XYZ file of C-alpha atoms in Angstrom:
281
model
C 22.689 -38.150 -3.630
C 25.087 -35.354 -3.967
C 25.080 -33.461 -6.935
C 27.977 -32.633 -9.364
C 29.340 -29.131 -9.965
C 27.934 -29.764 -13.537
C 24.534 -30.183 -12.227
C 24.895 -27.810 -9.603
C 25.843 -25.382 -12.226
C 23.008 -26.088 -14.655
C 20.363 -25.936 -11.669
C 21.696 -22.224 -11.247
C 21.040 -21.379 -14.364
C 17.829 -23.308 -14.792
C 16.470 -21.154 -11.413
C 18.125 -17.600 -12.203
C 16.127 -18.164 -16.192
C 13.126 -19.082 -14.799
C 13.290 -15.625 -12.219
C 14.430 -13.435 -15.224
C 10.830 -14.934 -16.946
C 8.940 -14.030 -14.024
C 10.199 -10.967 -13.414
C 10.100 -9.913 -17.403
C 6.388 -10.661 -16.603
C 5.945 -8.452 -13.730
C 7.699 -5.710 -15.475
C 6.151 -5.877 -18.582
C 3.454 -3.817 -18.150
C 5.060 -0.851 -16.610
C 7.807 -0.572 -19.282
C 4.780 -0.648 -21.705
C 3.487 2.090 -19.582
C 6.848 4.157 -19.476
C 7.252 3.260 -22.926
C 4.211 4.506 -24.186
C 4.164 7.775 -22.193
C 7.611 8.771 -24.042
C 5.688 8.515 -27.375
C 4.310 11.103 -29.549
C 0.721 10.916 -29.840
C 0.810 10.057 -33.567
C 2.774 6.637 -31.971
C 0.506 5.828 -29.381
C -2.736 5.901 -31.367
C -1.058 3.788 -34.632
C -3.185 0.244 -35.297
C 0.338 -1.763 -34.867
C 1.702 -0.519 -31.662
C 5.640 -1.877 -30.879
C 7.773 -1.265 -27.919
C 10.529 0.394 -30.081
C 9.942 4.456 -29.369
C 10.917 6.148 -32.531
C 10.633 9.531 -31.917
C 11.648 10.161 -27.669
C 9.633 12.924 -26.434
C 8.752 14.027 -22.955
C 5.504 16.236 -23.897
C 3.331 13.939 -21.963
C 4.728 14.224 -18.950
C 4.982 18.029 -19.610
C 1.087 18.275 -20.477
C 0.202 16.230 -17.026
C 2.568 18.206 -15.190
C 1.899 21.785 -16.167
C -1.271 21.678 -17.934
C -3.690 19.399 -15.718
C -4.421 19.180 -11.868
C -2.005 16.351 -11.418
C -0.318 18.064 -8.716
C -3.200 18.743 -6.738
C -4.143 15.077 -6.961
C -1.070 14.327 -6.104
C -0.995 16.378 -3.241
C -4.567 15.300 -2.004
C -3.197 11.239 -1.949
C -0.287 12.583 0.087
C -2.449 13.547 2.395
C -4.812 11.127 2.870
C -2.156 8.154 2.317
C 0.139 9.758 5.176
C -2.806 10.231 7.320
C -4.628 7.052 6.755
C -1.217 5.243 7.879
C -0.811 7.278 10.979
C -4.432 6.687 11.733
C -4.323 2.940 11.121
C -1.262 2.095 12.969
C -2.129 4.233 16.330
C -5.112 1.845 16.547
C -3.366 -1.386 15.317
C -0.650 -1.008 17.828
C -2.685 -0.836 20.701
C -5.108 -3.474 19.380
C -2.225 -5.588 18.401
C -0.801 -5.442 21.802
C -4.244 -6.386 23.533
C -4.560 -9.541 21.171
C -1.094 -10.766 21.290
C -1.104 -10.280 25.512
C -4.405 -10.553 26.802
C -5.540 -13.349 24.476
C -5.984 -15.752 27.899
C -9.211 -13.699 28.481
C -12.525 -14.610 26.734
C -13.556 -13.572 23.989
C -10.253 -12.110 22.433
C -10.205 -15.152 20.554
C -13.828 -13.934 18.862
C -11.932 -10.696 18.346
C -9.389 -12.196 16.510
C -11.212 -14.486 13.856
C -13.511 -11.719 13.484
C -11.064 -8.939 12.286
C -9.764 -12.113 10.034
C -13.174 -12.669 9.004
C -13.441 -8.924 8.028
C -10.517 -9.385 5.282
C -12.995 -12.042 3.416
C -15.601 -8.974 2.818
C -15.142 -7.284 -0.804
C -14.629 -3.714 -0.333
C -17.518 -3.223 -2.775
C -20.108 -5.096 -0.819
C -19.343 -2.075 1.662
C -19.584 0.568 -0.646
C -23.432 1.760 -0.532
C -23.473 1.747 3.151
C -20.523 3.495 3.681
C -21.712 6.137 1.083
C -24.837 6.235 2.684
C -22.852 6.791 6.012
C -20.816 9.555 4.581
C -23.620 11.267 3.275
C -25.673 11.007 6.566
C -22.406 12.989 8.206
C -21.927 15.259 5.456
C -18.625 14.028 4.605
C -18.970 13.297 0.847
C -16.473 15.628 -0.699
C -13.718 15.769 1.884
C -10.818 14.004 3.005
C -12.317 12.654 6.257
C -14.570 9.909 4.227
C -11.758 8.515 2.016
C -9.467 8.521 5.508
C -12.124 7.068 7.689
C -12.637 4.127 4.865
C -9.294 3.598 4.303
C -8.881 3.237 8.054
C -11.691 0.580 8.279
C -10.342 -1.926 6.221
C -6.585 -1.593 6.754
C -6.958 -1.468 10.951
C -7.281 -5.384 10.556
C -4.428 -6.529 8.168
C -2.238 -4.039 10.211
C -3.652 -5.337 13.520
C -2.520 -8.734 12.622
C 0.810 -7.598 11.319
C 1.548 -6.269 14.709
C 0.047 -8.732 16.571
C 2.507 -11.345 14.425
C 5.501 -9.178 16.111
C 4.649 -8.488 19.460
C 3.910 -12.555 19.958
C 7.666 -13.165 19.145
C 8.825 -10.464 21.475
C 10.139 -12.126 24.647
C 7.248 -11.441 27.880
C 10.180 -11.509 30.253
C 11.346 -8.236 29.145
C 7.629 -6.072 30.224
C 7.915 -8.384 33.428
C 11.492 -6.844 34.251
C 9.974 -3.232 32.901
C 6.688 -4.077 35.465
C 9.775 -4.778 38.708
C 11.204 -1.290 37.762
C 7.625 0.301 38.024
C 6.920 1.189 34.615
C 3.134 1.352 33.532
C 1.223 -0.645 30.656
C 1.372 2.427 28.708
C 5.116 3.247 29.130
C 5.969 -0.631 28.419
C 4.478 -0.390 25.077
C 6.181 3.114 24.191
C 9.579 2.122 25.820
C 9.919 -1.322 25.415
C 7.763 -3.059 22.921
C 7.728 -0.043 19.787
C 11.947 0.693 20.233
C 12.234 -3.021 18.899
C 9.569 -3.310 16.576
C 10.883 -0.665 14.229
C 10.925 -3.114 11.185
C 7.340 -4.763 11.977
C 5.964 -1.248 12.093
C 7.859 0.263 8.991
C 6.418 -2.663 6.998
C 2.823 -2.552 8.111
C 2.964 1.281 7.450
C 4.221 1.116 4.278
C 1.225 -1.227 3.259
C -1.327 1.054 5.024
C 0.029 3.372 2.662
C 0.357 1.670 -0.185
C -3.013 0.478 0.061
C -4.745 3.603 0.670
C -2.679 5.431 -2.312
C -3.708 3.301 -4.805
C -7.340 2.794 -3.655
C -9.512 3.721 -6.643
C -13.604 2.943 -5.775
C -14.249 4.876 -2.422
C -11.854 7.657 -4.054
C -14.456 7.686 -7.518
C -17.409 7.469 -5.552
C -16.872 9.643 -2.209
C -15.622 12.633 -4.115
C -16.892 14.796 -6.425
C -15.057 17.726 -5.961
C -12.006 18.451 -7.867
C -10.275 20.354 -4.789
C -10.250 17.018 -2.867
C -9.813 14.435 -5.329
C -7.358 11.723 -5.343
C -4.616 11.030 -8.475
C -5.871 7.480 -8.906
C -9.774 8.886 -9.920
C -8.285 11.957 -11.006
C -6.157 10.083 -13.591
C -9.393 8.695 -15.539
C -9.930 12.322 -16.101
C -7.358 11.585 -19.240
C -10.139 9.756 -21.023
C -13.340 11.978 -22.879
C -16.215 10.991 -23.830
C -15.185 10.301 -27.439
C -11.485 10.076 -27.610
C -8.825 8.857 -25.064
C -5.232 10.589 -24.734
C -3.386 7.176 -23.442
C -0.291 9.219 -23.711
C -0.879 11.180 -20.612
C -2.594 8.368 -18.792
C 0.561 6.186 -19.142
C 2.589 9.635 -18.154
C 0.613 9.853 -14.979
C 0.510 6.809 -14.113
C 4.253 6.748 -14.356
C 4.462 9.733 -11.889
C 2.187 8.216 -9.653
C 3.862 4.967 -9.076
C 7.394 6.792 -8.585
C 7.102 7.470 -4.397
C 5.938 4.240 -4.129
C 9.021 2.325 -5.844
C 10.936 4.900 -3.888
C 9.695 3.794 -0.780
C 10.079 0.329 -1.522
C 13.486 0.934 -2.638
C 14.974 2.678 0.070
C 12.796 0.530 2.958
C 13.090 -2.913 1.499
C 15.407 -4.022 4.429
C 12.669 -2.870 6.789
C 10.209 -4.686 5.001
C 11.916 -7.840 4.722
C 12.774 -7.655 8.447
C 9.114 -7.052 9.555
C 7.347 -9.311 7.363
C 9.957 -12.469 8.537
C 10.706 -11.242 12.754
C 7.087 -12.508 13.573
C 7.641 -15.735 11.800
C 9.553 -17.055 14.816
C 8.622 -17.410 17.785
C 11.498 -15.875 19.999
């Protein structure tokens, strides 16, 4: 039964209110967050808290900028975010590629469900043994044991990601590159990453995502204030008797900036790569 314009109408409205909910919901917490971080102190710590900022004032931000070790934190999470991605997708591309064209051979099926498998394991079930690990190496305290976990558990999900892509991409176009005597290697670095720009955008910018905001391995792996991440060096905001929530919520701020950047300038990317392997071309 076809619907009126009336009714068409209404069930616009009806759907765009219900998104506007949702996304009030979503949001809600980080305009709290930015909310709270432009209040004085005197504002932030009163027993009836309201959203309404009487007194603007950017001396939070200031004191996380200027007077802490933000910047080094937030250098360090560059650094082993940016790495961490480049890391993870060298591997996932080439294991990607084996899975999606050699899985006629056995036991590449047992490959697959167990790198699926892997993404059912809590991170924190890891956590001793890796630290043990790390400490066996001597890399407690350094970039290379926050990079190395990182790598571990996002070389699946990206793996996968890939894999989703280079299924849909057409096996009549390496057979033409295999007549003109290209090699394995120069099919997947000519012909299979030139069109899988989007699927490899997107799975980088959750590698990245994911190891910027990791918190645990980050608390427990490092000690050292030279190397330390902005996600554990953020709890550095609360002492041992009092709590200054006004430069937590200004750091937090600051640290979720280059990620909505990212997603705001990549978002066609992302869309792209997370739908291309969704049909089978």
């Amino acid at each position: 039964m076809l619907m009126s314009k009336r009714q068409r109408l209404w069930l616009h409205v009806l759907t765009y209110a219900v998104l506007i909910i949702i996304a009030i919901y979503c949001l809600f917490p980080f305009l709290w967050m930015a909310d709270t971080a432009l209040k004085p102190m005197n504002e932030v710590r009163t027993s009836h808290p309201t959203f309404w900022i009487n007194h603007l004032t950017f001396s939070n931000f200031s004191r996380v900028l200027w007077q802490s070790k933000f910047i080094r934190f937030f250098g360090n999470s560059m650094y082993v975010a940016l790495a961490t991605t480049i890391l993870s997708l060298i591997i996932s591309i080439f294991a990607g590629y084996a899975l999606s064209r050699f899985r006629a051979y056995r036991g590449v099926k047992v490959v697959s469900v167990t790198l699926l498998l892997s993404q059912m394991v809590p991170g924190v079930l890891l956590l001793v043994p890796l630290y043990l690990l790390m400490k066996n190496y001597h890399l407690l305290d350094t970039y290379y044991s926050m990079i190395l976990a990182y790598t571990t558990f996002m070389v699946p999900l990206c793996t996968f990601m890939l894999k989703g892509y280079f299924d849909s991409i057409p096996y009549e176009m390496e057979e033409s590159a295999e007549i003109d005597g290209c090699s394995r290697v120069g099919i997947i670095f000519r012909i299979i990453l030139p069109v899988s720009i989007p699927s490899l955008i997107a799975t980088a910018l959750f590698a990245f995502v994911n190891a910027w905001n990791e918190f645990m391995f980050g608390f427990v792996f490092i000690n050292d204030e030279a190397h330390r991440t902005l996600t554990p060096g953020i709890t550095l905001f609360k002492g041992l008797y009092t709590t200054d929530w006004g430069s937590i919520m200004a750091a937090s701020v600051l640290s979720v900036v280059p990620v909505v950047i990212l997603f705001i300038f990549m978002q066609k990317f992302l869309i792209d790569g997370m739908t291309a392997g969704a049909v089978k071309g």
